[in-house]
Amino acid sequence: MRVAMIGTGYVGLVSGACFADFGHTVTCVDKDASKIDRLHQNIMPIYEPGLDDLVATNVKGGRLSFATDGAEAIRSADAVFIAVGTPSRRGDGHADLSYVYAAAEEIADLMQGFTVVVTKSTVPVGTGDEIERIIRERRPDADFAVVSNPEFLREGAAIGDFKRPDRVVVGTDNERARAVMAELYRPLNLNETPIMFTGRRTSELIKYAANAFLAMKITFINEVADLCEAVGADVQQVARGIGLDNRIGSKFLHAGPGYGGSCFPKDTLALVRTATDAGSPVRLIETTVAINDARKKAMADRVAEALGGDLKGRTVALLGLTFKPNTDDMRDAPSLDVAPALIARGATVHAYDPEGMEEAAKLLDGVVFKNGPYDAVEGADVVVILTEWNQFRALDLDRVKLLLKQPVMVDLRNVYRPDDMKARGFRYTSIGRPEHAA
């Protein structure tokens, strides 16, 4: 089948490359000429393990191409995917749908023959209705169907998630569109992947409900972690004890500094706004958003407490800046709250991240970026693990101890074991576990 993918951001590029790997002919379209030029040189605009090889293989095979002008691709496409950004709108938290609607207008003007217009971007309930209205108004003669097909990709594992998904959700009541979507995803039949066909509005809400539930699950275990600290329990054992119940499950029960990234913060906000406008507020999600925002800001307090409450003149080494490992994504990362709060208290902040420093440098003023974890630690009063990159899981702790002014670690991801750290002579603070100090 022939596919046009509007947008070469995270979702569009990964989805386009994977559809091409399924054997379809895909053109990824983006108005950013410099991005398209880099893609022609196989330079990825995002860090995602395996993506550069996947793109190169399918470009070489003639199944994947890139363009700034989508006219030819849209005219010949069986399906045109809208995969543009839907950031939170400033001031009210609603999803900004201006890019989505602009793409719909462009598609309306160019499509020929029966065309399935697919929203891959995360959009509020009812967006598909508005896209249909826009296209129908511009092209009363057009033969088309608007379909919702939300993505469920985890950054750092997106290719595997696309090719071996838990499920594929398709929102349409149009039989011809259903047939097109079934053919697009037919390669997944080998894995017996559940393909769930629903109404369009239901599909749109599934995406928001899924992300809100996962954000709520993270926030729940973070609050339990605080309780564990108060009563002397171990949050990791609590998480394991409840996660073994298959009604609950073990995923997203890792206590930490709060969720961030490209999805959970903006999608929880958008769901809150949608629900409020519909007169059916979602109080659990409203509280989740508030708790998470406060938690990220409070992480600097933990660092200060580890140094006796005063950060003036102290040097803090931050290991990890991105919101999670295996990505360069800095959107709503806890570091964006933690680093400025430390600096405001008078600390000097040294930081290192394996992939995120170029983006972090645009967002964090006053941070001194270092060339590696030991470079960041050298001469610091405390080392803080903020993102659980694999290379931070097996640090040479004897070397770290020698490089620090004093052996203090604040582990906001519970990477290390308190007993081990105590035995090595560290003053060690983690999340939701009994304190063990040297």
CSV table of C-alpha atoms in Angstrom, one decimal:
chain,number,residue,atom,x,y,z
A,1,MET,CA,0.0,0.0,0.0
A,2,ARG,CA,1.0,3.6,-0.5
A,3,VAL,CA,1.3,5.7,2.7
A,4,ALA,CA,2.0,9.4,3.2
A,5,MET,CA,3.1,10.3,6.7
A,6,ILE,CA,2.7,14.0,7.6
A,7,GLY,CA,5.3,14.9,10.2
A,8,THR,CA,8.7,13.4,10.9
A,9,GLY,CA,8.8,13.8,14.6
A,10,TYR,CA,9.0,10.9,17.0
A,11,VAL,CA,5.7,9.2,16.0
A,12,GLY,CA,5.8,10.0,12.3
A,13,LEU,CA,9.3,8.9,11.7
A,14,VAL,CA,9.1,5.6,13.7
A,15,SER,CA,5.7,4.8,12.3
A,16,GLY,CA,6.8,5.6,8.7
A,17,ALA,CA,9.9,3.5,9.0
A,18,CYS,CA,8.1,0.5,10.5
A,19,PHE,CA,5.3,0.6,7.9
A,20,ALA,CA,8.0,0.6,5.2
A,21,ASP,CA,9.6,-2.4,6.9
A,22,PHE,CA,6.2,-4.1,6.7
A,23,GLY,CA,6.6,-3.7,2.9
A,24,HIS,CA,4.4,-0.7,2.2
A,25,THR,CA,5.7,2.3,0.2
A,26,VAL,CA,6.0,5.3,2.6
A,27,THR,CA,6.8,9.0,2.1
A,28,CYS,CA,7.4,11.0,5.2
A,29,VAL,CA,6.7,14.7,4.7
A,30,ASP,CA,7.9,17.6,6.8
A,31,LYS,CA,8.0,21.3,6.0
A,32,ASP,CA,11.4,21.6,7.9
A,33,ALA,CA,13.8,21.4,4.9
A,34,SER,CA,16.9,21.0,7.2
A,35,LYS,CA,15.3,18.0,8.9
A,36,ILE,CA,14.5,16.4,5.5
A,37,ASP,CA,18.1,17.1,4.3
A,38,ARG,CA,19.5,15.4,7.4
A,39,LEU,CA,17.2,12.4,6.9
A,40,HIS,CA,18.5,12.1,3.3
A,41,GLN,CA,21.9,11.8,4.9
A,42,ASN,CA,20.5,9.2,7.4
A,43,ILE,CA,21.0,11.6,10.3
A,44,MET,CA,18.1,11.1,12.7
A,45,PRO,CA,16.4,14.1,14.3
A,46,ILE,CA,15.8,12.0,17.5
A,47,TYR,CA,17.7,9.4,19.4
A,48,GLU,CA,15.9,6.1,19.2
A,49,PRO,CA,17.9,2.8,19.4
A,50,GLY,CA,17.9,1.0,16.0
A,51,LEU,CA,16.1,3.8,14.1
A,52,ASP,CA,19.0,4.8,11.9
A,53,ASP,CA,19.5,1.3,10.7
A,54,LEU,CA,15.8,0.7,10.1
A,55,VAL,CA,15.6,3.9,8.0
A,56,ALA,CA,18.7,3.2,6.0
A,57,THR,CA,17.5,-0.3,5.2
A,58,ASN,CA,14.1,0.8,3.9
A,59,VAL,CA,15.5,3.8,2.0
A,60,LYS,CA,17.9,1.5,0.3
A,61,GLY,CA,15.0,-0.9,-0.5
A,62,GLY,CA,13.0,1.9,-2.1
A,63,ARG,CA,10.2,1.6,0.3
A,64,LEU,CA,10.9,4.8,2.4
A,65,SER,CA,11.5,8.3,1.1
A,66,PHE,CA,11.4,11.9,2.5
A,67,ALA,CA,10.0,15.1,1.1
A,68,THR,CA,9.2,18.7,2.0
A,69,ASP,CA,6.4,18.8,-0.6
A,70,GLY,CA,3.7,16.2,0.1
A,71,ALA,CA,1.7,16.8,-3.1
A,72,GLU,CA,2.7,13.7,-5.0
A,73,ALA,CA,2.7,11.4,-1.9
A,74,ILE,CA,-0.8,12.6,-0.8
A,75,ARG,CA,-2.3,12.3,-4.3
A,76,SER,CA,-1.2,8.7,-4.7
A,77,ALA,CA,-1.7,7.5,-1.1
A,78,ASP,CA,-4.2,4.9,0.1
A,79,ALA,CA,-3.7,6.3,3.6
A,80,VAL,CA,-2.5,9.7,4.8
A,81,PHE,CA,-1.3,9.8,8.4
A,82,ILE,CA,-1.4,13.0,10.4
A,83,ALA,CA,1.6,12.7,12.9
A,84,VAL,CA,2.3,16.3,13.8
A,85,GLY,CA,2.8,17.8,17.3
A,86,THR,CA,-0.1,18.5,19.7
A,87,PRO,CA,1.6,20.4,22.5
A,88,SER,CA,-0.2,21.8,25.4
A,89,ARG,CA,-1.6,25.2,24.6
A,90,ARG,CA,-0.2,28.0,26.7
A,91,GLY,CA,-2.5,29.3,29.3
A,92,ASP,CA,-5.3,26.7,29.4
A,93,GLY,CA,-3.7,23.2,29.0
A,94,HIS,CA,-5.8,22.3,26.0
A,95,ALA,CA,-4.0,20.4,23.2
A,96,ASP,CA,-2.9,22.8,20.4
A,97,LEU,CA,-4.4,21.3,17.3
A,98,SER,CA,-3.3,24.0,14.8
A,99,TYR,CA,-0.8,21.7,13.2
A,100,VAL,CA,-3.4,18.9,12.9
A,101,TYR,CA,-5.9,21.2,11.2
A,102,ALA,CA,-3.4,22.7,8.9
A,103,ALA,CA,-2.4,19.2,7.8
A,104,ALA,CA,-6.1,18.4,7.2
A,105,GLU,CA,-6.5,21.4,4.9
A,106,GLU,CA,-3.4,20.4,2.9
A,107,ILE,CA,-4.6,16.8,2.6
A,108,ALA,CA,-8.1,18.0,1.5
A,109,ASP,CA,-6.6,20.1,-1.3
A,110,LEU,CA,-4.4,17.3,-2.7
A,111,MET,CA,-6.0,13.9,-2.2
A,112,GLN,CA,-7.4,11.9,-5.2
A,113,GLY,CA,-9.6,8.9,-5.2
A,114,PHE,CA,-10.7,7.2,-2.0
A,115,THR,CA,-8.3,8.2,0.8
A,116,VAL,CA,-8.2,7.2,4.4
A,117,VAL,CA,-7.1,10.1,6.6
A,118,VAL,CA,-5.6,8.8,9.8
A,119,THR,CA,-4.9,10.7,13.0
A,120,LYS,CA,-1.8,9.2,14.5
A,121,SER,CA,-1.2,12.3,16.6
A,122,THR,CA,-2.7,12.3,20.1
A,123,VAL,CA,-5.8,14.4,19.9
A,124,PRO,CA,-8.8,15.1,22.2
A,125,VAL,CA,-12.1,13.4,21.7
A,126,GLY,CA,-14.0,14.9,18.7
A,127,THR,CA,-10.9,16.0,16.8
A,128,GLY,CA,-11.7,13.4,14.0
A,129,ASP,CA,-15.1,15.0,13.6
A,130,GLU,CA,-13.5,18.4,13.1
A,131,ILE,CA,-11.0,17.0,10.6
A,132,GLU,CA,-13.9,15.5,8.7
A,133,ARG,CA,-15.7,18.8,8.7
A,134,ILE,CA,-12.6,20.7,7.5
A,135,ILE,CA,-12.0,18.3,4.6
A,136,ARG,CA,-15.7,18.2,3.6
A,137,GLU,CA,-15.9,21.9,3.6
A,138,ARG,CA,-12.9,22.4,1.4
A,139,ARG,CA,-13.6,19.4,-0.9
A,140,PRO,CA,-17.4,18.6,-1.0
A,141,ASP,CA,-16.6,16.1,-3.8
A,142,ALA,CA,-13.9,14.2,-2.0
A,143,ASP,CA,-14.2,10.4,-1.3
A,144,PHE,CA,-12.5,9.9,2.0
A,145,ALA,CA,-12.8,8.6,5.6
A,146,VAL,CA,-11.3,10.0,8.8
A,147,VAL,CA,-9.9,7.3,11.1
A,148,SER,CA,-8.3,7.4,14.6
A,149,ASN,CA,-5.3,5.2,15.1
A,150,PRO,CA,-3.5,6.3,18.3
A,151,GLU,CA,0.1,5.3,18.9
A,152,PHE,CA,1.3,3.5,22.0
A,153,LEU,CA,5.1,3.8,21.6
A,154,ARG,CA,7.5,4.0,24.5
A,155,GLU,CA,10.5,6.1,23.8
A,156,GLY,CA,13.6,3.9,23.8
A,157,ALA,CA,11.6,0.9,22.7
A,158,ALA,CA,9.5,2.3,20.0
A,159,ILE,CA,10.4,0.0,17.1
A,160,GLY,CA,9.7,-3.1,19.1
A,161,ASP,CA,6.4,-1.6,20.3
A,162,PHE,CA,5.3,-0.9,16.8
A,163,LYS,CA,6.2,-4.3,15.4
A,164,ARG,CA,5.1,-6.3,18.5
A,165,PRO,CA,2.4,-4.2,20.1
A,166,ASP,CA,0.0,-5.2,22.8
A,167,ARG,CA,-2.8,-4.1,20.6
A,168,VAL,CA,-3.7,-1.8,17.6
A,169,VAL,CA,-6.6,0.5,18.1
A,170,VAL,CA,-8.5,1.7,15.0
A,171,GLY,CA,-11.5,4.1,15.3
A,172,THR,CA,-13.8,4.0,12.3
A,173,ASP,CA,-17.3,2.9,11.3
A,174,ASN,CA,-16.4,3.0,7.6
A,175,GLU,CA,-16.1,-0.5,6.1
A,176,ARG,CA,-13.7,0.6,3.2
A,177,ALA,CA,-11.5,2.4,5.7
A,178,ARG,CA,-11.5,-0.6,8.0
A,179,ALA,CA,-10.3,-2.8,5.1
A,180,VAL,CA,-7.5,-0.4,4.3
A,181,MET,CA,-6.3,-0.3,7.9
A,182,ALA,CA,-6.5,-4.1,8.2
A,183,GLU,CA,-4.3,-4.4,5.2
A,184,LEU,CA,-1.8,-1.9,6.5
A,185,TYR,CA,-1.4,-3.9,9.7
A,186,ARG,CA,-1.8,-7.3,8.1
A,187,PRO,CA,1.9,-8.2,8.8
A,188,LEU,CA,1.0,-8.2,12.5
A,189,ASN,CA,-1.3,-11.1,12.0
A,190,LEU,CA,1.7,-13.4,12.2
A,191,ASN,CA,2.1,-12.3,15.9
A,192,GLU,CA,-1.7,-12.6,16.4
A,193,THR,CA,-1.7,-9.0,17.5
A,194,PRO,CA,-5.2,-7.9,18.7
A,195,ILE,CA,-6.5,-5.3,16.3
A,196,MET,CA,-9.4,-3.5,18.0
A,197,PHE,CA,-11.9,-1.7,15.8
A,198,THR,CA,-14.0,0.9,17.7
A,199,GLY,CA,-15.9,4.1,17.1
A,200,ARG,CA,-13.7,7.1,16.3
A,201,ARG,CA,-14.4,9.0,19.5
A,202,THR,CA,-13.8,5.8,21.6
A,203,SER,CA,-10.5,5.3,19.9
A,204,GLU,CA,-9.5,8.9,20.7
A,205,LEU,CA,-10.4,8.5,24.3
A,206,ILE,CA,-8.6,5.2,24.7
A,207,LYS,CA,-5.3,6.9,24.1
A,208,TYR,CA,-5.8,9.6,26.7
A,209,ALA,CA,-7.3,7.1,29.2
A,210,ALA,CA,-4.3,4.8,28.8
A,211,ASN,CA,-1.7,7.5,29.4
A,212,ALA,CA,-3.7,9.0,32.3
A,213,PHE,CA,-3.9,5.6,34.0
A,214,LEU,CA,-0.2,5.0,33.7
A,215,ALA,CA,0.6,8.5,35.0
A,216,MET,CA,-1.7,7.8,37.9
A,217,LYS,CA,0.0,4.5,38.6
A,218,ILE,CA,3.4,6.2,38.8
A,219,THR,CA,2.0,8.9,41.0
A,220,PHE,CA,0.4,6.3,43.3
A,221,ILE,CA,3.7,4.4,43.9
A,222,ASN,CA,5.5,7.7,44.5
A,223,GLU,CA,3.0,8.6,47.2
A,224,VAL,CA,3.4,5.1,48.7
A,225,ALA,CA,7.2,5.7,48.6
A,226,ASP,CA,6.7,8.8,50.8
A,227,LEU,CA,4.6,6.7,53.2
A,228,CYS,CA,7.3,4.0,53.2
A,229,GLU,CA,9.8,6.6,54.3
A,230,ALA,CA,7.6,7.7,57.1
A,231,VAL,CA,6.9,4.3,58.5
A,232,GLY,CA,10.1,2.4,57.7
A,233,ALA,CA,8.9,0.2,54.9
A,234,ASP,CA,10.6,-0.6,51.5
A,235,VAL,CA,8.7,0.7,48.5
A,236,GLN,CA,10.5,-1.7,46.1
A,237,GLN,CA,9.2,-4.7,48.1
A,238,VAL,CA,5.8,-3.1,48.4
A,239,ALA,CA,5.8,-2.6,44.6
A,240,ARG,CA,6.8,-6.2,44.0
A,241,GLY,CA,4.2,-7.4,46.5
A,242,ILE,CA,1.3,-5.6,44.8
A,243,GLY,CA,2.7,-6.0,41.2
A,244,LEU,CA,2.6,-9.8,41.4
A,245,ASP,CA,-1.2,-9.5,41.6
A,246,ASN,CA,-2.0,-9.8,37.9
A,247,ARG,CA,-5.0,-7.4,38.4
A,248,ILE,CA,-2.4,-4.7,39.1
A,249,GLY,CA,0.8,-5.7,37.3
A,250,SER,CA,4.4,-4.7,37.9
A,251,LYS,CA,4.9,-2.1,35.3
A,252,PHE,CA,5.0,1.6,36.1
A,253,LEU,CA,5.5,0.8,39.8
A,254,HIS,CA,9.0,2.3,40.1
A,255,ALA,CA,9.2,5.2,42.6
A,256,GLY,CA,11.2,8.2,41.4
A,257,PRO,CA,11.2,12.0,41.0
A,258,GLY,CA,7.9,12.1,39.0
A,259,TYR,CA,6.9,11.5,35.4
A,260,GLY,CA,7.9,13.6,32.5
A,261,GLY,CA,8.3,13.2,28.7
A,262,SER,CA,6.4,14.1,25.6
A,263,CYS,CA,3.1,12.3,26.5
A,264,PHE,CA,2.1,12.0,30.2
A,265,PRO,CA,2.3,15.7,31.2
A,266,LYS,CA,0.5,17.1,28.2
A,267,ASP,CA,-2.0,14.2,27.8
A,268,THR,CA,-3.1,14.3,31.4
A,269,LEU,CA,-3.6,18.1,31.2
A,270,ALA,CA,-5.6,17.7,27.9
A,271,LEU,CA,-7.8,15.0,29.4
A,272,VAL,CA,-8.5,17.2,32.4
A,273,ARG,CA,-9.5,20.1,30.2
A,274,THR,CA,-11.6,17.9,27.9
A,275,ALA,CA,-13.4,16.4,30.9
A,276,THR,CA,-14.0,19.8,32.5
A,277,ASP,CA,-15.5,21.1,29.3
A,278,ALA,CA,-17.7,18.1,29.0
A,279,GLY,CA,-19.0,18.7,32.5
A,280,SER,CA,-17.6,15.4,33.7
A,281,PRO,CA,-14.4,16.2,35.6
A,282,VAL,CA,-11.8,13.6,36.3
A,283,ARG,CA,-10.7,14.3,39.9
A,284,LEU,CA,-8.2,11.5,40.1
A,285,ILE,CA,-6.3,12.8,37.1
A,286,GLU,CA,-6.5,16.4,38.3
A,287,THR,CA,-4.9,15.3,41.6
A,288,THR,CA,-2.3,13.2,39.7
A,289,VAL,CA,-1.2,16.3,37.8
A,290,ALA,CA,-0.9,18.4,40.9
A,291,ILE,CA,1.0,15.8,42.9
A,292,ASN,CA,3.5,15.2,40.1
A,293,ASP,CA,4.2,18.9,39.5
A,294,ALA,CA,4.9,19.3,43.2
A,295,ARG,CA,7.0,16.2,43.5
A,296,LYS,CA,9.4,17.3,40.8
A,297,LYS,CA,9.9,20.6,42.4
A,298,ALA,CA,10.5,19.0,45.8
A,299,MET,CA,13.4,16.8,44.7
A,300,ALA,CA,15.9,19.7,45.3
A,301,ASP,CA,14.8,19.5,49.0
A,302,ARG,CA,16.1,15.9,49.2
A,303,VAL,CA,19.5,17.0,47.8
A,304,ALA,CA,19.7,19.8,50.3
A,305,GLU,CA,18.7,17.5,53.2
A,306,ALA,CA,21.6,15.2,52.2
A,307,LEU,CA,24.0,18.1,52.7
A,308,GLY,CA,22.5,19.3,56.0
A,309,GLY,CA,20.0,21.7,54.5
A,310,ASP,CA,22.3,24.3,53.0
A,311,LEU,CA,23.4,24.3,49.3
A,312,LYS,CA,25.2,27.7,49.2
A,313,GLY,CA,28.7,27.2,47.8
A,314,ARG,CA,28.1,23.5,47.2
A,315,THR,CA,28.6,21.6,44.0
A,316,VAL,CA,26.0,19.1,42.9
A,317,ALA,CA,26.7,16.4,40.2
A,318,LEU,CA,23.5,15.5,38.3
A,319,LEU,CA,23.7,12.2,36.4
A,320,GLY,CA,21.0,12.0,33.8
A,321,LEU,CA,18.9,14.9,32.4
A,322,THR,CA,16.4,13.3,30.0
A,323,PHE,CA,13.0,12.2,31.4
A,324,LYS,CA,14.0,8.5,30.9
A,325,PRO,CA,16.9,6.5,29.5
A,326,ASN,CA,17.5,5.6,25.9
A,327,THR,CA,16.1,8.9,24.5
A,328,ASP,CA,17.3,12.5,24.1
A,329,ASP,CA,13.8,13.8,25.0
A,330,MET,CA,13.9,16.6,27.5
A,331,ARG,CA,10.2,17.5,27.5
A,332,ASP,CA,8.9,17.9,31.0
A,333,ALA,CA,12.0,16.1,32.4
A,334,PRO,CA,12.4,16.3,36.2
A,335,SER,CA,15.8,17.9,35.6
A,336,LEU,CA,14.1,21.0,34.3
A,337,ASP,CA,12.7,21.5,37.8
A,338,VAL,CA,15.5,20.1,39.9
A,339,ALA,CA,18.5,21.9,38.3
A,340,PRO,CA,17.0,25.4,38.5
A,341,ALA,CA,15.9,24.8,42.1
A,342,LEU,CA,19.4,23.7,43.1
A,343,ILE,CA,20.9,26.8,41.4
A,344,ALA,CA,18.4,29.1,43.1
A,345,ARG,CA,19.6,27.7,46.5
A,346,GLY,CA,23.1,28.7,45.7
A,347,ALA,CA,24.5,25.4,44.3
A,348,THR,CA,26.8,25.0,41.4
A,349,VAL,CA,25.4,22.2,39.1
A,350,HIS,CA,27.6,19.9,37.1
A,351,ALA,CA,25.6,17.6,34.8
A,352,TYR,CA,26.1,14.7,32.3
A,353,ASP,CA,23.7,12.8,30.1
A,354,PRO,CA,24.7,10.3,27.4
A,355,GLU,CA,22.3,11.7,24.8
A,356,GLY,CA,20.4,14.7,26.1
A,357,MET,CA,23.0,17.4,26.7
A,358,GLU,CA,22.5,19.2,23.4
A,359,GLU,CA,18.8,19.6,24.0
A,360,ALA,CA,19.4,20.3,27.7
A,361,ALA,CA,21.8,23.1,26.9
A,362,LYS,CA,18.9,25.0,25.2
A,363,LEU,CA,16.7,24.6,28.3
A,364,LEU,CA,18.9,24.8,31.4
A,365,ASP,CA,20.7,28.1,32.1
A,366,GLY,CA,23.6,28.1,34.5
A,367,VAL,CA,24.4,24.3,34.4
A,368,VAL,CA,27.9,23.2,33.7
A,369,PHE,CA,27.9,20.3,31.3
A,370,LYS,CA,30.5,17.7,31.6
A,371,ASN,CA,32.0,15.0,29.3
A,372,GLY,CA,31.2,12.0,31.4
A,373,PRO,CA,29.9,10.8,34.8
A,374,TYR,CA,33.3,10.9,36.5
A,375,ASP,CA,34.0,14.3,35.1
A,376,ALA,CA,30.7,15.5,36.5
A,377,VAL,CA,31.4,13.9,39.9
A,378,GLU,CA,34.9,15.2,40.4
A,379,GLY,CA,35.0,17.8,43.1
A,380,ALA,CA,31.3,17.7,43.8
A,381,ASP,CA,29.8,17.6,47.3
A,382,VAL,CA,27.0,15.2,46.3
A,383,VAL,CA,26.1,13.0,43.3
A,384,VAL,CA,22.5,12.8,42.3
A,385,ILE,CA,21.2,10.0,40.0
A,386,LEU,CA,18.3,11.6,38.1
A,387,THR,CA,17.9,9.3,35.1
A,388,GLU,CA,18.6,5.6,35.3
A,389,TRP,CA,20.8,5.2,32.2
A,390,ASN,CA,22.5,1.8,32.1
A,391,GLN,CA,26.0,3.3,32.4
A,392,PHE,CA,25.0,4.8,35.8
A,393,ARG,CA,23.9,1.4,37.1
A,394,ALA,CA,27.5,0.1,37.3
A,395,LEU,CA,29.6,3.1,38.2
A,396,ASP,CA,33.0,2.5,39.7
A,397,LEU,CA,31.8,3.5,43.2
A,398,ASP,CA,35.4,3.5,44.7
A,399,ARG,CA,36.4,5.9,42.0
A,400,VAL,CA,33.2,8.0,42.6
A,401,LYS,CA,34.0,8.1,46.3
A,402,LEU,CA,37.6,9.3,45.6
A,403,LEU,CA,36.4,12.0,43.2
A,404,LEU,CA,33.7,13.4,45.5
A,405,LYS,CA,34.6,15.9,48.2
A,406,GLN,CA,32.5,13.8,50.5
A,407,PRO,CA,30.8,10.4,49.9
A,408,VAL,CA,27.2,11.5,49.5
A,409,MET,CA,24.8,10.1,46.9
A,410,VAL,CA,21.1,10.9,46.4
A,411,ASP,CA,19.7,8.2,44.2
A,412,LEU,CA,16.3,9.3,42.9
A,413,ARG,CA,15.9,6.1,40.8
A,414,ASN,CA,16.8,3.5,43.4
A,415,VAL,CA,19.6,2.1,41.3
A,416,TYR,CA,21.8,1.0,44.1
A,417,ARG,CA,21.2,-1.0,47.3
A,418,PRO,CA,21.3,0.8,50.6
A,419,ASP,CA,23.3,-1.9,52.4
A,420,ASP,CA,25.9,-2.0,49.7
A,421,MET,CA,26.3,1.8,49.7
A,422,LYS,CA,26.6,1.8,53.5
A,423,ALA,CA,29.3,-0.9,53.3
A,424,ARG,CA,31.2,1.3,50.8
A,425,GLY,CA,31.1,4.2,53.2
A,426,PHE,CA,28.6,6.4,51.4
A,427,ARG,CA,25.9,8.6,53.0
A,428,TYR,CA,23.1,7.3,50.8
A,429,THR,CA,19.6,8.6,50.2
A,430,SER,CA,17.1,6.9,48.0
A,431,ILE,CA,13.3,6.9,47.4
A,432,GLY,CA,10.9,5.1,49.7
A,433,ARG,CA,13.5,2.8,51.4
A,434,PRO,CA,14.7,2.8,55.0
A,435,GLU,CA,17.7,5.1,55.5
A,436,HIS,CA,21.1,3.5,55.8
A,437,ALA,CA,23.7,6.1,56.6
A,438,ALA,CA,27.4,5.4,57.2
